[in-house]
Amino acid sequence: MVKGVLLDLSGVLYEGNRPVAGAATAVARLREAGLPVRFVTNSTRSPRRKLLEKLRGMGFELADEELFTPARATCDLLAGKGLAAHLLIHPDLAEDFEGHGDAEAPGAVVVGDAGEYFTYDALNSAFRLLAEGAEFYALASNRNFFDADGALSIDVGAFVAALEYASEQRAEVLGKPAKAFFLVALDDMGVAPEDAAMVGDDVEADVAGALRAGVGRAVLVRTGKYRTGDEGRGDPAPSHVADDLSGAVEWLLS
Amino acid sequence: MVKGVLLDLSGVLYEGNRPVAGAATAVARLREAGLPVRFVTNSTRSPRRKLLEKLRGMGFELADEELFTPARATCDLLAGKGLAAHLLIHPDLAEDFEGHGDAEAPGAVVVGDAGEYFTYDALNSAFRLLAEGAEFYALASNRNFFDADGALSIDVGAFVAALEYASEQRAEVLGKPAKAFFLVALDDMGVAPEDAAMVGDDVEADVAGALRAGVGRAVLVRTGKYRTGDEGRGDPAPSHVADDLSGAVEWLLS
């Protein structure tokens, strides 16, 4: 029996700016069944304040501390190491790095989905710091994503790959599918990985990532970025495939 | 005995806008010794017209056809395949692609060193064509280079890596160290690879690349991008290391 559930945001709870039908009710059902829930997202274009607002505006109930973002994981890591970072991120995310970013002598480079702010000069500045020995962290490693307009677009992982190639250094990825990212959220709800479940629309970062981190079950939903055939692409493969979050919760509670 | 010589341009014949001392005389000595010479460059920010002007302005004598650039190799390849390409290149290089570029329905994407023109939107346009199945060609794969101001800067290879990561497709690199690039220049002077020599300042793209293509000898010069210890970084290792082109020619003729 599952004792706690991790939920992805984009593509599972909502698509663009529309909630997935039945998703808020499905989350409420998990809580009514006495299961702790944590929200784990790789979204690095919106600050957590806006993500919380968006979720609540769509009828999802959650406490601030139940939301886990790569920015939160990164600030914890920087604080632990006593490092200040040069931030190559979207300006909207800057508030999540208050007190950790853009020092005069940064010991680390942090790369998020900067979108249109990925200019040659911005990438070159980050590259030069890496060439001088700065530590290298990535908020996520996603290859591409479906933009609000529904067209496939290049994502942060590509720019991380560019900096890795130029600097001959490997970035440490702090969002999904990093094992540590899942473990912090699991630890927060006091549930052992093997007793937990993950629900996501990304067969690699959400599903295979969670299973590799030791999570007992991972459900792939056919919403969001899901495309026909994705169920066969994960390694390990999904424990179950559901039409949407309602279907996933139905299966988890059965 | 060497029967023909391939010469790199930037870092061997000139550094920035200054000729390397004695380089023009060294090229003349090769010709006086009866050796055919070809010029092979990965420069993808200047059109061949400007490269020829620059070389002649510095006192180097060469025929137009003796200069081999990745753009020339790419146009030959596109023509052979009957493909038109979407060009993600520096606008200064556009004249070298006349008749091959920016079609309505491009069957290929060609990436050169676009410098500041590597914007998110430009990369995303190229990515979307690759995701739809366009063929993927790179003019070069260099990781970084020393800018005119002497600072290390991110080079075209990083942006190729970004597109490869996002699209999960591999680019075919058409400049050095691609074997075909060396072979076309060797064939043009009618010299078998094993009878030829290459002189360059890049231990990987020039030296190891030429040796892997079967070129008999490759000399690394300590000008241009050469940094202490480079002689130990090539695989295969340089046949010889010289202070500059004059020293390389001295060794080749001895």
XYZ file of C-alpha atoms in Angstrom:
508
model
C 0.000 0.000 0.000
C 1.249 3.461 -0.948
C 2.020 5.741 2.037
C 2.776 9.030 0.278
C 2.542 10.579 -3.190
C 4.756 12.923 -5.194
C 3.011 14.916 -7.918
C 4.479 16.730 -10.899
C 2.833 20.083 -11.706
C 2.840 21.070 -15.384
C 1.108 18.472 -17.524
C -0.360 16.654 -14.517
C -2.234 19.320 -12.509
C -2.515 21.783 -15.378
C -1.704 22.250 -19.063
C -0.596 25.786 -19.826
C -3.042 27.911 -17.890
C -5.906 25.386 -17.722
C -6.299 22.858 -14.913
C -6.517 19.216 -15.984
C -10.159 18.121 -15.550
C -10.696 16.412 -12.193
C -7.149 17.027 -10.967
C -8.069 19.164 -7.930
C -10.603 16.552 -6.840
C -8.029 13.803 -7.312
C -5.524 15.595 -5.034
C -8.280 16.064 -2.435
C -9.027 12.317 -2.614
C -5.402 11.508 -1.769
C -5.587 13.755 1.287
C -8.928 12.296 2.353
C -7.335 8.852 2.162
C -4.782 10.125 4.715
C -1.863 10.168 2.292
C 0.743 12.915 2.539
C 1.359 14.690 -0.784
C 4.319 16.691 -2.060
C 4.580 18.684 -5.278
C 7.833 18.342 -7.253
C 8.357 20.510 -10.322
C 11.194 21.300 -12.712
C 9.550 24.604 -13.614
C 12.305 27.217 -13.526
C 10.581 30.150 -15.228
C 8.164 31.043 -12.415
C 9.031 31.814 -8.797
C 7.475 29.552 -6.154
C 5.215 32.420 -5.071
C 3.574 32.445 -8.510
C 3.382 28.661 -8.727
C 1.570 28.584 -5.377
C -0.802 31.361 -6.531
C -1.480 29.529 -9.779
C -2.205 26.217 -8.057
C -4.490 27.796 -5.471
C -6.259 29.815 -8.163
C -7.067 26.511 -9.868
C -8.505 25.026 -6.703
C -5.557 22.960 -5.485
C -4.996 23.101 -1.724
C -1.425 22.945 -0.501
C 0.891 24.372 2.137
C 3.869 26.477 1.008
C 6.304 23.880 2.319
C 4.753 21.094 0.254
C 6.123 22.572 -2.974
C 9.625 21.461 -4.004
C 11.401 23.372 -6.778
C 14.952 23.073 -8.127
C 15.585 26.646 -6.925
C 14.802 25.627 -3.344
C 17.133 22.603 -3.618
C 19.869 24.793 -5.105
C 19.667 27.488 -2.422
C 19.906 24.783 0.264
C 22.996 23.365 -1.474
C 24.659 26.778 -1.958
C 24.007 27.686 1.689
C 25.466 24.376 2.838
C 28.631 24.972 0.820
C 28.879 28.669 1.655
C 28.864 29.541 -2.044
C 27.409 32.517 -3.880
C 26.377 31.897 -7.476
C 26.370 33.592 -10.848
C 22.782 33.078 -12.024
C 21.940 32.338 -15.641
C 18.189 32.150 -15.044
C 14.965 33.835 -16.071
C 14.601 37.221 -14.294
C 11.189 36.060 -13.009
C 12.969 33.400 -10.946
C 15.422 35.817 -9.307
C 13.312 36.265 -6.156
C 13.791 32.557 -5.346
C 17.575 33.131 -5.169
C 17.588 36.191 -2.918
C 20.792 36.229 -0.894
C 22.453 33.513 -2.986
C 23.050 35.121 -6.333
C 25.229 37.357 -8.444
C 28.084 37.941 -6.053
C 31.219 39.809 -7.056
C 33.274 36.640 -6.892
C 30.858 33.781 -7.566
C 32.107 30.307 -6.727
C 29.335 28.639 -8.706
C 27.325 29.000 -11.885
C 23.620 28.100 -11.737
C 21.726 27.582 -15.013
C 17.937 27.545 -15.243
C 15.528 27.991 -18.125
C 16.450 31.555 -19.033
C 14.421 31.416 -22.265
C 15.054 34.494 -24.373
C 17.732 35.576 -21.851
C 20.004 32.828 -23.200
C 22.031 35.248 -25.305
C 25.552 34.664 -26.606
C 26.941 37.150 -24.071
C 25.066 35.588 -21.136
C 26.280 32.112 -22.076
C 29.807 33.409 -22.619
C 29.893 35.049 -19.174
C 28.850 31.769 -17.566
C 31.388 29.867 -19.677
C 34.241 32.139 -18.607
C 33.453 31.569 -14.916
C 33.387 27.809 -15.512
C 36.720 28.014 -17.337
C 38.095 29.752 -14.229
C 36.921 26.888 -12.015
C 33.444 27.822 -10.752
C 31.218 24.901 -9.692
C 28.501 24.078 -12.196
C 24.845 23.441 -11.251
C 21.778 23.026 -13.460
C 18.213 23.441 -12.204
C 17.022 20.872 -14.725
C 18.200 18.951 -17.788
C 15.032 18.763 -19.888
C 15.647 18.563 -23.641
C 12.499 20.329 -24.864
C 8.992 21.252 -23.800
C 5.639 22.236 -25.265
C 5.311 26.007 -25.136
C 2.068 27.736 -24.167
C 1.304 27.881 -27.939
C 1.646 24.101 -28.211
C 4.857 24.116 -30.260
C 7.883 22.078 -29.197
C 10.647 24.361 -27.879
C 14.257 24.008 -26.819
C 14.688 23.684 -23.037
C 17.348 24.387 -20.404
C 19.139 21.051 -20.838
C 20.337 22.127 -24.276
C 22.049 25.209 -22.865
C 23.568 23.159 -20.062
C 24.904 20.804 -22.751
C 26.379 23.812 -24.598
C 28.241 24.989 -21.494
C 29.386 21.453 -20.704
C 30.796 21.077 -24.206
C 32.589 24.433 -24.188
C 34.022 24.081 -20.662
C 34.606 20.305 -20.632
C 32.922 20.229 -17.202
C 29.788 18.305 -16.189
C 26.914 20.116 -14.505
C 25.298 18.642 -11.410
C 21.557 18.571 -12.144
C 19.528 19.509 -9.058
C 15.935 19.081 -10.314
C 14.283 15.869 -11.564
C 15.565 13.257 -12.419
C 18.254 13.832 -9.750
C 17.864 11.237 -6.992
C 18.563 13.809 -4.260
C 15.656 15.970 -5.424
C 13.142 13.128 -4.951
C 14.708 12.052 -1.647
C 14.397 15.498 -0.017
C 10.662 15.600 -0.776
C 10.179 12.015 0.446
C 12.135 12.727 3.603
C 9.987 15.798 4.241
C 6.846 13.659 4.358
C 8.560 10.915 6.331
C 7.879 8.186 3.790
C 10.449 5.619 2.667
C 11.039 5.663 -1.129
C 9.719 2.116 -1.596
C 6.423 3.102 0.092
C 5.907 6.160 -2.111
C 4.483 6.818 -5.571
C 5.227 9.440 -8.209
C 2.813 10.728 -10.865
C 4.178 12.565 -13.906
C 3.790 13.208 -17.640
C 7.517 12.985 -18.442
C 8.474 9.338 -18.822
C 12.162 10.105 -18.295
C 12.466 12.890 -15.672
C 9.358 11.982 -13.645
C 8.807 8.266 -14.088
C 12.185 6.644 -14.762
C 13.885 9.236 -12.512
C 11.638 8.399 -9.542
C 12.021 4.647 -10.031
C 15.818 4.999 -10.224
C 15.658 6.967 -6.960
C 13.963 3.938 -5.363
C 10.364 5.195 -5.430
C 8.085 2.140 -5.284
C 5.631 3.030 -8.042
C 5.587 5.621 -10.806
C 2.509 6.385 -12.879
C 2.729 7.984 -16.330
C -0.301 10.117 -17.244
C -1.480 10.706 -20.806
C -1.783 14.468 -20.337
C 0.722 17.325 -20.756
C 3.803 16.413 -22.791
C 2.780 12.750 -23.071
C 2.953 11.482 -26.644
C 1.823 8.093 -27.988
C 4.537 5.527 -27.405
C 6.085 7.289 -24.395
C 5.150 4.331 -22.166
C 7.754 2.257 -24.005
C 10.521 4.844 -23.743
C 11.234 4.887 -20.002
C 13.955 2.826 -18.378
C 12.727 1.602 -15.939
C 9.245 1.470 -17.487
C 6.212 3.039 -15.741
C 4.471 0.906 -13.088
C 1.172 1.995 -14.629
C -0.176 4.290 -17.332
C -3.334 6.316 -16.627
C -5.415 8.668 -18.743
C -4.965 11.507 -16.252
C -4.390 12.253 -12.566
C -7.870 11.001 -11.631
C -7.070 7.661 -13.217
C -3.678 7.566 -11.495
C -5.248 8.229 -8.065
C -7.926 5.607 -8.751
C -5.176 3.064 -9.391
C -3.059 4.134 -6.395
C -5.991 3.866 -3.986
C -7.284 0.558 -5.377
C 59.868 13.376 -48.174
C 56.767 15.579 -47.943
C 55.026 16.208 -51.293
C 52.371 18.750 -50.268
C 51.424 20.887 -47.275
C 48.115 21.902 -45.661
C 48.183 25.099 -43.606
C 45.736 26.341 -41.002
C 45.065 30.101 -41.122
C 44.215 31.717 -37.772
C 46.995 31.196 -35.245
C 49.461 29.939 -37.885
C 49.553 32.636 -40.586
C 48.155 35.408 -38.388
C 46.986 36.132 -34.843
C 43.942 38.410 -34.825
C 44.828 41.075 -37.380
C 48.626 40.710 -37.206
C 50.609 38.320 -39.399
C 52.845 35.857 -37.543
C 56.456 37.016 -38.033
C 58.122 35.223 -40.938
C 54.966 33.344 -41.962
C 54.658 34.848 -45.472
C 58.331 34.032 -46.161
C 57.797 30.495 -44.870
C 54.884 29.925 -47.275
C 57.012 31.291 -50.124
C 59.810 28.861 -49.183
C 57.406 25.901 -49.509
C 56.443 27.057 -52.995
C 60.094 27.622 -53.998
C 60.773 24.034 -52.889
C 58.153 22.962 -55.456
C 55.595 21.856 -52.869
C 51.897 22.441 -53.497
C 50.142 24.242 -50.624
C 46.480 24.376 -49.601
C 44.892 26.518 -46.894
C 42.327 24.816 -44.640
C 40.421 26.913 -42.104
C 37.497 26.436 -39.726
C 36.826 30.165 -39.730
C 33.076 30.586 -40.168
C 32.642 34.262 -39.326
C 34.288 35.717 -42.461
C 33.373 34.968 -46.071
C 36.147 33.513 -48.250
C 36.348 36.817 -50.134
C 37.434 38.579 -46.932
C 39.800 35.790 -45.898
C 41.535 36.011 -49.280
C 41.752 39.808 -48.976
C 43.154 39.533 -45.479
C 45.791 36.966 -46.455
C 46.910 38.945 -49.521
C 46.974 42.162 -47.518
C 49.447 40.462 -45.184
C 51.706 39.404 -48.048
C 50.591 35.799 -48.503
C 50.301 34.703 -52.141
C 47.569 32.224 -52.980
C 45.058 31.387 -55.696
C 41.337 31.560 -54.819
C 40.959 27.804 -55.295
C 43.722 27.025 -52.793
C 41.519 28.124 -49.873
C 39.264 25.452 -48.336
C 36.528 26.542 -45.934
C 33.719 24.561 -44.270
C 31.206 26.709 -46.195
C 32.699 25.538 -49.495
C 32.561 21.890 -48.375
C 28.966 22.347 -47.208
C 27.753 23.946 -50.445
C 29.332 21.085 -52.408
C 27.537 18.578 -50.185
C 24.164 20.384 -50.361
C 24.423 20.635 -54.149
C 25.268 16.935 -54.391
C 22.211 16.029 -52.328
C 19.918 18.579 -53.984
C 19.141 20.124 -50.576
C 18.452 23.711 -49.569
C 19.382 24.663 -46.024
C 18.160 26.756 -43.136
C 21.277 28.718 -42.165
C 22.133 29.447 -38.536
C 25.316 31.353 -39.370
C 26.873 34.785 -38.997
C 25.324 37.207 -41.524
C 28.852 37.997 -42.769
C 29.115 34.416 -44.032
C 25.824 34.490 -45.970
C 27.496 35.360 -49.291
C 29.318 31.995 -49.209
C 25.958 30.192 -49.225
C 24.343 32.053 -52.103
C 21.869 29.758 -53.817
C 21.944 27.149 -51.049
C 20.273 28.837 -48.121
C 17.057 29.821 -46.437
C 14.584 28.053 -48.669
C 10.876 27.888 -47.875
C 11.084 24.177 -47.155
C 14.668 23.543 -46.031
C 15.736 19.906 -45.962
C 18.809 20.671 -43.873
C 20.008 22.858 -41.021
C 23.537 24.284 -41.244
C 25.136 25.730 -38.096
C 28.212 27.964 -38.159
C 29.681 30.375 -35.635
C 26.782 32.822 -35.499
C 28.271 34.619 -32.472
C 25.801 37.140 -31.078
C 23.216 35.857 -33.567
C 22.861 32.700 -31.459
C 19.638 33.869 -29.822
C 17.031 31.673 -28.160
C 14.648 32.227 -31.077
C 17.285 31.426 -33.707
C 18.265 28.212 -31.919
C 14.620 27.308 -31.413
C 13.842 27.752 -35.135
C 16.723 25.434 -36.015
C 15.614 22.955 -33.346
C 12.056 22.807 -34.684
C 13.302 21.982 -38.197
C 15.510 19.222 -36.769
C 12.557 17.858 -34.787
C 10.655 17.705 -38.103
C 13.447 15.658 -39.679
C 15.809 18.113 -41.389
C 19.386 16.891 -41.918
C 21.903 18.419 -39.501
C 25.276 19.829 -40.562
C 27.856 21.798 -38.547
C 30.584 23.903 -40.130
C 32.878 23.175 -37.181
C 32.816 21.681 -33.700
C 35.318 23.877 -31.849
C 34.673 24.211 -28.112
C 36.083 27.686 -27.556
C 38.465 30.211 -29.068
C 40.508 33.255 -28.128
C 38.581 36.365 -29.137
C 40.268 39.387 -30.711
C 40.525 40.794 -27.144
C 42.457 37.719 -25.994
C 39.671 36.317 -23.782
C 38.489 32.726 -24.122
C 35.022 32.600 -25.681
C 32.376 29.975 -26.367
C 32.510 28.602 -29.917
C 30.141 27.020 -32.437
C 30.606 23.466 -31.130
C 28.738 24.402 -27.951
C 25.661 25.493 -29.890
C 25.842 22.365 -32.032
C 25.919 20.353 -28.783
C 22.853 22.281 -27.566
C 20.890 21.405 -30.708
C 22.082 17.801 -30.587
C 20.897 17.485 -26.999
C 17.490 19.055 -27.645
C 16.796 17.126 -30.869
C 18.542 13.841 -30.001
C 20.198 13.988 -33.432
C 23.924 14.079 -34.222
C 25.329 16.774 -36.497
C 27.711 15.860 -39.282
C 30.723 18.140 -38.840
C 32.052 19.351 -42.198
C 35.127 21.378 -41.165
C 38.252 20.129 -39.384
C 38.682 17.536 -37.848
C 36.355 15.806 -40.342
C 38.377 13.384 -42.472
C 36.498 14.349 -45.652
C 37.510 17.994 -45.223
C 41.226 17.132 -45.252
C 40.824 14.627 -48.085
C 39.169 17.105 -50.460
C 42.082 19.537 -50.058
C 44.651 16.745 -50.473
C 42.869 15.428 -53.551
C 42.847 18.935 -55.023
C 46.650 19.054 -54.910
C 46.996 15.452 -56.089
C 48.993 14.307 -53.078
C 48.305 11.079 -51.183
C 47.555 11.640 -47.455
C 50.668 9.764 -46.315
C 52.861 12.046 -48.448
C 51.347 15.247 -47.024
C 51.888 17.393 -43.930
C 49.563 19.606 -41.915
C 50.588 22.629 -39.828
C 48.208 23.974 -37.168
C 47.894 25.558 -33.729
C 44.942 23.389 -32.593
C 46.273 20.069 -31.325
C 42.867 18.419 -31.706
C 41.175 19.808 -34.842
C 44.371 20.447 -36.876
C 46.955 17.960 -35.639
C 45.117 14.887 -34.353
C 42.386 15.399 -36.972
C 44.895 15.378 -39.848
C 46.745 12.347 -38.494
C 43.461 10.448 -38.080
C 42.657 11.333 -41.718
C 45.900 9.585 -42.720
C 48.086 12.678 -43.233
C 51.731 11.565 -42.882
C 52.986 14.329 -40.586
C 51.311 17.012 -38.494
C 53.242 19.866 -36.919
C 51.908 21.791 -33.922
C 53.045 25.425 -33.765
C 53.400 27.387 -30.530
C 51.479 30.402 -31.867
C 47.759 31.268 -31.887
C 45.660 29.236 -29.464
C 48.618 27.031 -28.446
C 48.981 26.776 -24.653
C 51.764 25.093 -22.675
C 51.106 21.382 -22.447
C 49.037 21.147 -25.640
C 51.667 18.888 -27.219
C 50.646 16.191 -24.751
C 46.892 16.541 -25.348
C 46.557 15.310 -28.940
C 45.680 11.733 -29.838
C 47.531 10.935 -32.021
C 50.337 13.201 -30.786
C 51.988 15.785 -33.098
C 54.820 14.512 -35.319
C 56.773 17.629 -34.356
C 56.342 20.835 -32.347
C 57.763 24.087 -33.754
C 57.911 27.626 -32.402
C 56.061 28.976 -35.409
C 55.425 28.382 -39.121
C 59.027 29.224 -40.027
C 60.228 26.512 -37.670
C 57.661 24.071 -39.041
C 58.756 24.709 -42.636
C 62.415 24.375 -41.621
C 61.638 20.934 -40.191
C 59.491 19.852 -43.160
C 62.197 20.789 -45.678
C 65.077 19.278 -43.698
